[in-house]
Amino acid sequence: MSRNRIERDPRKAYERALYHGCGYSYEDLNKPRIAIVNSWNEVNPGHIHLRQLAKIVRQGIEKSSGTPMEFNTIGACDGIANSGNFSKYILPSREIIANSIEAMVKAYDFDGMVMLCSCDKIIPGMLLAAARCNIPTVFLTGGIMDPKTFKEGPLKGKTFVTSDIKEAIGKCNAGKLSKEEFFLIESQTCASAGACNMMGTANTMACIVEAMGLSLPNCATASSHGIERENISMETGKIIMKLVKQNLTALDFITHNAIENAIKVSLAFGGSTNMILHMCALSHEIGGDLDHFEFDRLSRTVPLLAKFKPASEITLTEFHNVGGVKVLMKILSPLLTLNTKMVIGKSLKDYLDEIEYEENFIIRERNNPIEPQGGIAILRGNLAPEGAVVKQSAIDEKMRHHKGAAKVFESEEEVKEALMNNQVKEGDVLVIRYEGPKGSPGMRELSIPAAILVGMGLGDSVAMVTDGRYSGATRGPCIGHVCPEAIEGGPIAIVKDGDMIEINVDERLLNILIPQSEIDERLENWSPPEPNITTGYLNIYRKIVSSSKYGAHL
């Protein structure tokens, strides 16, 4: 039934009248109504420019005979929230985003939607909502922040991205930076709006969206500003109208094969460990059963072809300049399922057949990889019977097999204090527990203590093990997502100071070196601590959230 036919229905008079109060005409209401779902706000550099991009998207929709209707959802900045205890809300905000979009889109019965988003939990939240609403959908990720290269002063010639700020805290604490250098890094590194310009979760997820065919080519890695971003924004507004006319919905693109393709692409560039949470949750949203062990299986089959700051000195802007996601996918194409669809109206095969590129040092060929395996490994052992996650592409070679005495901390704050007070020594294994999805609750990101550790020069001698998670840009021997988590009685709950811990990435092992009888006895005498949050959203979240093994989904 046409929209025009529907709008003559007298039972729709109240709806039409209320739209008139918003300034829409009868002509507007007779066209397809396209939701511009925008996470714009003034408290997140990855989102502060999205209102401007939305104006361009509107023009594209209007030129293609649609009526744009914009509404907002939340978009918190992990980096800002991670400076305080209420970073517990960040992962749970993914479900708030998904639920809020579902409520608006289904209540208003939009004909299509454009998802404007950047940053770590906002892109995944919108992916979940897109699958749930299943109407024609195109993503416009917001692009990356400019890297900062100093042209003068004590840092002349050096290039910095946002992950360098966190590591600078550790370097300053260890006396490796002057106060002037530290101030310059803090005050000038965030050189523009856009997603943090490192290969963290935000850019991993933007690349995943592009790899799944849900955004336009080059959208993931183009700058947050400039003519290329404007052109992508305008074309996005036009593309959504084509999808509406063809009745191609989100689940035509969000398929199990597309999810696996995107995971392979991310493994090939050393993407964020947080993508495990989001892709498992997305799989479950469409009826799949993906868990984190599948990432290990795929990682053994996919070579590491690229890696970027902070795991190397190469920036994402350099990646973009040699072709970005499309070139990486072209090189990986023999390992991908090529019959998946793209919003530009082509199959992945037809699209990649057209891609030409010049060989370069930034994206390696399959026969000349950086490493034979992808960026992520899943460890298992008596300390993590249901698995734990590590970004193997960012570990110093000598830490791939490490034994050390445990130093146990009951929260992120405790380990941060120990690091800043120089209470950590070479060889230690820092065990941080009760930071899992249920125990935290919210599964906090331990990115700042991890970066401090590396900045202090301990990244090749000290390991961290936690049931929490890390930044997508974390490097060093940082093992997270330990399952079962401590609050559920996982063995991480009974580790004591001085217990020897063995990490063997190549053998995929994570063990506490005490007899099983000792583990059993300690667990028998263990009882869970009282919940530290008993009101509000986090109280609801802790009661229903799944294991991180399955994506910490609700």
XYZ file of C-alpha atoms in Angstrom:
554
model
C 0.000 0.000 0.000
C 1.443 3.438 -0.915
C 2.135 6.014 1.750
C -0.255 8.381 -0.095
C -3.101 5.842 0.259
C -2.394 5.458 3.968
C -2.416 9.213 4.556
C -6.007 9.569 3.258
C -7.200 7.261 6.025
C -9.317 9.356 8.452
C -8.128 7.139 11.302
C -4.688 8.670 10.770
C -5.914 12.244 11.314
C -4.440 12.551 14.811
C -1.050 11.302 13.597
C -1.050 13.753 10.676
C -2.097 16.635 12.913
C 0.742 15.976 15.326
C 3.239 15.833 12.484
C 1.913 19.201 11.313
C 2.868 20.513 14.741
C 6.468 19.496 13.898
C 6.308 21.494 10.672
C 5.714 18.652 8.186
C 3.349 19.325 5.269
C 0.901 16.920 3.630
C 3.392 16.596 0.797
C 6.125 15.600 3.277
C 3.890 13.010 4.889
C 3.036 11.412 1.558
C 6.711 10.566 0.929
C 8.728 7.735 2.523
C 9.660 8.777 6.048
C 13.337 8.200 6.772
C 14.598 8.248 10.335
C 17.998 9.879 10.766
C 19.111 8.163 13.961
C 21.791 10.446 15.333
C 24.064 10.008 18.345
C 25.165 13.649 18.135
C 26.050 15.325 21.417
C 28.396 17.972 22.789
C 30.300 15.703 25.195
C 31.991 13.258 22.836
C 34.531 14.242 20.134
C 33.469 11.272 18.017
C 29.931 12.649 17.832
C 30.141 16.404 18.126
C 30.212 16.836 14.324
C 27.372 14.441 13.511
C 24.686 17.143 13.486
C 26.528 18.769 10.574
C 26.728 15.448 8.715
C 23.021 14.884 9.356
C 22.212 18.113 7.489
C 23.976 16.741 4.417
C 22.232 13.369 4.738
C 18.908 15.254 4.863
C 19.713 16.905 1.547
C 20.428 13.541 -0.032
C 17.115 12.136 1.226
C 15.137 15.176 0.081
C 16.752 15.154 -3.374
C 15.627 11.532 -3.692
C 12.005 12.312 -2.749
C 12.049 11.232 0.880
C 11.153 12.986 4.115
C 13.967 12.962 6.701
C 12.941 12.860 10.359
C 15.776 13.074 12.853
C 15.939 11.845 16.438
C 18.735 11.191 18.886
C 20.088 8.425 21.040
C 22.824 8.542 23.663
C 26.529 8.296 22.851
C 28.964 8.204 25.778
C 32.741 8.529 25.315
C 34.604 5.569 26.810
C 37.745 7.635 27.277
C 35.989 10.262 29.385
C 33.995 7.705 31.373
C 37.066 5.531 31.979
C 38.527 8.230 34.189
C 35.896 7.437 36.823
C 34.014 4.607 38.510
C 30.937 5.124 36.371
C 32.643 3.632 33.345
C 30.550 0.673 34.524
C 27.743 2.178 32.429
C 29.583 2.106 29.108
C 29.070 -1.473 27.904
C 25.499 -1.546 29.284
C 24.799 1.630 27.284
C 24.930 -0.547 24.142
C 21.588 -2.103 25.121
C 20.092 1.288 25.996
C 20.995 2.502 22.512
C 19.532 -0.576 20.841
C 16.350 -0.465 22.913
C 15.795 3.273 22.470
C 16.131 3.048 18.695
C 13.863 -0.008 18.536
C 11.219 1.834 20.567
C 11.280 4.942 18.363
C 11.512 3.211 14.992
C 8.789 0.681 15.672
C 6.493 3.198 17.384
C 6.747 5.599 14.444
C 6.738 2.936 11.716
C 9.478 4.595 9.668
C 10.077 3.421 6.110
C 13.870 3.417 6.437
C 16.666 4.745 8.584
C 20.174 6.157 8.404
C 22.372 5.384 11.401
C 24.789 8.228 12.224
C 27.269 6.932 14.741
C 30.826 6.746 15.967
C 32.550 5.205 18.965
C 32.764 1.969 20.813
C 29.262 1.056 21.998
C 27.195 3.271 19.735
C 27.976 1.492 16.455
C 27.261 -1.936 18.049
C 24.077 -0.652 19.691
C 22.864 0.601 16.338
C 23.780 -2.703 14.678
C 21.623 -4.551 17.211
C 18.783 -2.100 16.608
C 19.103 -2.431 12.826
C 18.779 -6.208 13.063
C 15.851 -5.935 15.442
C 13.896 -3.351 13.440
C 14.717 -4.901 10.045
C 13.762 -2.005 7.807
C 15.903 -0.502 5.019
C 19.015 0.805 6.774
C 22.312 2.484 5.861
C 25.107 3.367 8.270
C 27.125 6.571 8.171
C 30.002 6.236 10.633
C 31.480 9.587 11.557
C 35.088 9.200 10.421
C 38.358 9.523 12.259
C 40.061 12.302 14.152
C 43.167 13.755 12.508
C 46.489 12.452 13.854
C 48.692 15.138 15.424
C 52.219 15.623 14.094
C 54.250 18.227 15.965
C 56.114 20.610 13.678
C 58.204 22.272 16.366
C 59.230 22.052 20.006
C 60.470 19.071 22.026
C 58.149 16.650 20.180
C 59.056 17.883 16.689
C 58.499 15.277 13.993
C 56.555 12.879 16.243
C 52.984 11.791 15.464
C 50.469 11.134 18.226
C 47.025 9.552 18.395
C 44.659 9.216 21.337
C 46.140 5.963 22.690
C 49.449 7.811 23.103
C 47.793 10.058 25.704
C 47.037 7.100 27.982
C 50.531 5.686 27.604
C 51.947 9.137 28.337
C 50.455 8.900 31.845
C 52.705 5.915 32.528
C 55.712 7.516 30.856
C 55.268 10.656 32.924
C 54.928 8.594 36.095
C 58.162 6.765 35.211
C 59.998 10.035 34.495
C 60.255 9.338 30.756
C 58.464 12.537 29.725
C 59.005 16.118 30.816
C 56.062 18.102 32.156
C 56.161 20.221 28.979
C 56.018 17.160 26.725
C 53.185 15.648 28.770
C 51.199 18.883 28.558
C 51.709 19.128 24.788
C 50.485 15.560 24.303
C 47.448 16.152 26.510
C 46.490 19.529 25.069
C 47.080 18.992 21.344
C 46.663 15.301 20.442
C 42.879 15.490 19.949
C 43.305 17.649 16.867
C 39.769 17.490 15.457
C 36.352 15.943 15.875
C 36.020 12.272 15.013
C 36.549 8.801 16.430
C 39.813 8.190 18.280
C 42.421 7.805 15.536
C 43.848 4.480 16.694
C 42.798 0.938 15.883
C 40.523 0.746 18.882
C 36.955 -0.456 19.143
C 35.387 2.550 17.394
C 37.398 2.152 14.218
C 37.265 -1.638 14.370
C 33.468 -1.453 14.413
C 33.379 1.169 11.649
C 35.508 -1.161 9.501
C 33.186 -4.046 10.385
C 30.159 -2.036 9.233
C 31.885 -1.267 5.931
C 33.012 -4.898 5.545
C 29.407 -6.039 6.050
C 28.299 -3.770 3.211
C 26.168 -1.586 5.487
C 28.015 1.679 4.785
C 29.482 3.200 1.645
C 33.023 2.358 0.505
C 35.742 4.306 2.367
C 33.264 5.435 5.032
C 35.108 3.716 7.894
C 38.509 5.362 7.541
C 37.879 8.687 5.807
C 38.501 11.803 7.875
C 35.643 13.114 9.984
C 35.643 16.323 7.941
C 36.307 17.497 4.410
C 34.894 16.918 0.961
C 35.201 13.114 1.029
C 33.115 12.872 4.219
C 30.561 15.310 2.803
C 30.238 13.324 -0.414
C 29.785 10.067 1.518
C 27.103 11.746 3.640
C 25.191 13.043 0.625
C 25.359 9.683 -1.133
C 24.181 7.910 2.028
C 20.985 9.977 1.921
C 20.416 8.912 -1.673
C 21.249 5.242 -1.095
C 18.682 4.820 1.675
C 15.948 5.886 -0.749
C 17.059 3.238 -3.244
C 16.863 0.572 -0.522
C 13.355 1.712 0.419
C 12.209 1.482 -3.190
C 13.763 -1.978 -3.551
C 12.483 -3.065 -0.109
C 15.942 -4.288 0.918
C 16.015 -4.445 4.705
C 18.785 -4.707 7.299
C 18.661 -8.501 7.470
C 19.399 -8.708 3.757
C 22.864 -7.482 4.739
C 23.288 -8.595 8.362
C 23.715 -12.313 7.799
C 25.855 -14.992 9.430
C 28.156 -15.000 6.395
C 28.522 -11.224 6.506
C 29.328 -11.381 10.225
C 32.016 -14.009 9.606
C 33.491 -11.972 6.749
C 33.703 -8.910 8.975
C 35.357 -10.884 11.773
C 37.991 -12.176 9.347
C 38.715 -8.656 8.125
C 39.098 -7.437 11.714
C 41.393 -10.316 12.615
C 43.533 -9.465 9.593
C 44.209 -5.936 10.862
C 44.533 -6.692 14.580
C 41.157 -5.255 15.543
C 39.714 -4.686 18.980
C 39.022 -7.548 21.378
C 35.765 -5.740 22.178
C 34.438 -6.738 18.776
C 34.037 -10.224 20.230
C 31.363 -8.915 22.594
C 29.575 -7.038 19.837
C 29.694 -9.637 17.091
C 28.580 -12.396 19.447
C 25.672 -10.196 20.563
C 24.781 -9.425 16.933
C 24.907 -13.123 16.046
C 22.518 -13.930 18.895
C 20.246 -11.081 17.759
C 19.720 -12.834 14.403
C 19.369 -16.319 15.881
C 23.009 -17.429 15.807
C 25.096 -18.966 18.554
C 28.513 -17.322 18.094
C 30.833 -17.435 21.106
C 34.402 -16.306 21.651
C 35.952 -19.680 20.796
C 34.846 -19.162 17.186
C 37.198 -16.172 17.009
C 40.124 -18.415 17.856
C 39.155 -20.853 15.119
C 38.938 -18.048 12.569
C 42.128 -16.398 13.795
C 44.073 -19.588 13.075
C 42.952 -19.397 9.430
C 43.384 -15.669 8.757
C 46.824 -14.040 8.460
C 47.677 -10.722 10.102
C 48.130 -8.377 7.143
C 48.176 -4.978 8.850
C 48.403 -3.347 12.234
C 48.139 0.238 13.303
C 48.821 2.569 16.189
C 49.353 1.709 18.996
C 50.440 -1.782 17.871
C 52.670 -0.183 15.196
C 53.670 3.298 14.066
C 51.269 3.256 11.091
C 48.210 5.504 11.390
C 44.693 4.842 10.172
C 45.005 7.815 7.840
C 47.850 5.992 6.091
C 45.629 2.888 5.895
C 42.909 4.969 4.271
C 45.324 6.495 1.778
C 46.287 3.069 0.374
C 42.663 1.968 0.014
C 41.585 0.964 3.508
C 38.982 -1.750 4.067
C 38.263 -2.444 0.413
C 41.894 -3.255 -0.403
C 42.257 -5.461 2.656
C 39.091 -7.311 1.620
C 40.385 -7.661 -1.934
C 43.547 -9.338 -0.628
C 41.511 -11.529 1.736
C 38.843 -12.360 -0.852
C 39.818 -16.056 -1.278
C 38.965 -16.469 2.423
C 35.634 -14.621 2.296
C 32.084 -15.565 1.357
C 31.534 -13.386 -1.698
C 27.788 -13.646 -2.302
C 26.902 -11.237 0.512
C 25.046 -8.034 -0.431
C 26.112 -4.411 -0.117
C 23.912 -1.326 0.251
C 25.513 0.107 -2.899
C 23.599 -2.506 -4.882
C 26.377 -4.985 -5.636
C 27.437 -8.352 -4.353
C 30.736 -8.418 -2.489
C 32.248 -10.396 -5.381
C 31.231 -7.872 -8.033
C 32.473 -5.016 -5.883
C 35.883 -6.556 -5.128
C 36.368 -7.560 -8.764
C 36.498 -3.848 -9.578
C 39.081 -2.947 -6.913
C 42.611 -2.239 -8.109
C 45.520 -1.352 -5.870
C 49.281 -1.073 -5.724
C 51.267 -3.298 -3.390
C 52.426 -1.424 -0.301
C 54.001 -1.963 3.103
C 50.865 -0.941 5.003
C 48.627 -3.823 3.885
C 50.628 -6.987 3.306
C 49.870 -9.658 0.729
C 48.565 -13.024 1.943
C 51.839 -14.720 1.015
C 53.833 -12.170 3.041
C 51.885 -11.614 6.273
C 53.091 -9.885 9.419
C 52.049 -13.040 11.272
C 50.502 -16.265 9.984
C 47.552 -15.930 12.378
C 45.049 -13.167 13.027
C 45.099 -10.686 15.864
C 43.097 -12.486 18.558
C 43.656 -15.684 20.542
C 41.359 -17.392 23.027
C 43.174 -18.987 25.951
C 41.844 -21.763 28.143
C 42.961 -23.585 31.261
C 42.172 -24.083 34.917
C 42.125 -20.311 35.458
C 39.700 -19.778 32.560
C 37.761 -23.013 31.955
C 35.398 -21.201 29.568
C 38.053 -19.128 27.887
C 39.799 -15.745 28.017
C 40.710 -13.235 25.331
C 44.044 -11.726 24.325
C 45.133 -9.550 21.402
C 48.110 -11.655 20.365
C 49.117 -9.223 17.612
C 50.011 -6.601 20.231
C 52.147 -8.744 22.594
C 55.929 -8.588 22.812
C 57.375 -11.887 21.605
C 58.992 -12.705 24.944
C 55.661 -12.356 26.771
C 53.874 -14.949 24.652
C 54.989 -17.465 27.271
C 55.205 -16.059 30.778
C 55.172 -17.364 34.337
C 54.837 -15.000 37.236
C 53.533 -14.540 40.755
C 50.002 -13.196 41.083
C 49.232 -9.834 42.623
C 45.505 -9.773 43.244
C 43.274 -6.702 43.045
C 39.534 -6.537 43.647
C 38.892 -3.574 41.327
C 40.359 -1.321 38.649
C 41.011 1.420 41.200
C 43.274 -0.869 43.247
C 45.519 -1.823 40.334
C 45.697 1.770 39.105
C 46.883 2.909 42.532
C 49.507 0.155 42.674
C 50.887 1.197 39.290
C 50.997 4.902 40.074
C 52.680 4.165 43.417
C 55.311 1.937 41.747
C 54.186 -1.186 43.618
C 54.421 -3.419 40.543
C 57.662 -5.150 39.642
C 58.949 -7.059 36.633
C 57.572 -10.578 36.378
C 54.298 -9.883 38.194
C 50.932 -11.110 36.936
C 48.310 -8.556 37.955
C 44.975 -10.291 38.551
C 41.993 -7.911 38.594
C 38.657 -9.535 39.387
C 34.996 -8.685 40.004
C 35.048 -6.504 36.870
C 33.021 -8.890 34.663
C 29.562 -8.146 33.218
C 27.756 -9.274 36.379
C 30.428 -8.560 38.963
C 31.381 -5.015 38.065
C 28.521 -4.803 37.052
C 29.012 -3.564 33.504
C 32.408 -5.092 32.586
C 34.612 -2.077 32.924
C 37.395 -1.356 30.446
C 40.815 -1.424 32.096
C 42.427 0.589 29.324
C 44.044 3.237 31.490
C 45.905 0.847 33.833
C 46.924 -1.233 30.809
C 48.301 1.855 29.045
C 50.039 3.052 32.223
C 51.721 -0.356 32.449
C 53.070 -0.043 28.893
C 54.018 3.599 29.363
C 56.062 2.706 32.458
C 58.075 0.266 30.366
C 56.564 -2.877 31.927
C 54.732 -4.150 28.842
C 57.407 -6.740 28.151
C 57.686 -8.049 31.713
C 54.315 -7.735 33.511
C 51.013 -9.369 32.527
C 47.426 -8.427 33.430
C 44.589 -10.945 33.764
C 40.991 -9.905 34.391
C 37.355 -10.867 33.984
C 36.863 -7.284 32.784
C 37.827 -6.017 29.351
C 40.330 -3.702 27.708
C 40.343 -0.919 25.170
C 40.404 -2.009 21.576
C 43.754 -0.247 21.365
C 45.315 -1.971 24.367
C 48.708 -3.533 23.717
C 50.930 -5.732 25.817
C 50.182 -8.995 27.668
C 46.667 -8.032 28.747
C 44.237 -10.958 29.050
C 40.555 -10.180 29.574
C 37.065 -11.687 29.444
C 38.131 -14.513 31.823
C 35.187 -16.921 32.019
C 33.487 -17.818 34.239
C 33.860 -14.412 35.872
C 34.693 -14.144 39.564
C 31.180 -13.283 40.750
C 29.928 -16.544 39.207
C 32.529 -18.612 41.021
C 35.119 -18.821 38.276
C 38.588 -19.887 39.467
C 39.827 -16.299 39.127
C 37.847 -15.688 42.329
C 40.171 -17.864 44.425
C 43.605 -16.729 43.192
C 45.877 -15.581 46.032
C 48.884 -13.281 46.082
C 51.957 -15.291 45.208
C 50.187 -18.047 43.255
C 52.138 -18.790 40.086
C 50.256 -18.051 36.870
C 51.294 -19.437 33.495
C 50.371 -17.772 30.211
C 51.148 -19.535 26.943
C 49.637 -17.762 23.964
C 50.980 -20.172 21.357
C 49.493 -23.158 23.197
C 46.348 -21.131 24.124
C 46.834 -21.829 27.854
C 46.013 -19.838 30.996
C 46.657 -21.755 34.201
C 47.128 -21.247 37.892
C 49.962 -23.565 38.945
C 48.410 -25.196 41.991
C 46.885 -28.694 42.309
C 43.288 -29.131 41.193
C 42.486 -30.361 44.701
C 43.619 -26.974 46.046
C 41.455 -25.152 43.502
C 38.451 -27.306 44.468
C 39.008 -26.685 48.184
C 39.296 -22.929 47.741
C 36.147 -22.826 45.596
C 34.273 -24.874 48.199
C 35.180 -22.294 50.837
C 34.449 -19.301 48.581
C 31.239 -17.324 48.708
C 30.310 -14.439 46.414
C 30.555 -10.902 47.776
C 27.422 -8.853 48.169
C 26.485 -6.897 45.028
C 28.088 -3.474 45.047
C 25.166 -1.929 43.135
C 21.586 -2.741 44.101
C 19.571 0.053 42.468
C 18.911 1.428 39.005
C 19.763 0.146 35.566
C 22.995 -1.606 36.551
C 21.094 -3.622 39.156
C 18.740 -4.860 36.421
C 21.668 -5.415 34.042
C 23.666 -7.627 36.435
C 20.680 -9.929 36.928
C 20.087 -10.689 33.245
C 23.340 -10.111 31.329
C 24.954 -13.146 29.678
C 28.559 -14.248 30.034
C 31.101 -12.266 28.049
C 31.704 -15.574 26.227
C 28.392 -14.908 24.444
C 28.772 -11.154 24.062
C 27.338 -9.915 27.381
C 23.967 -9.580 25.695
C 20.620 -9.164 27.439
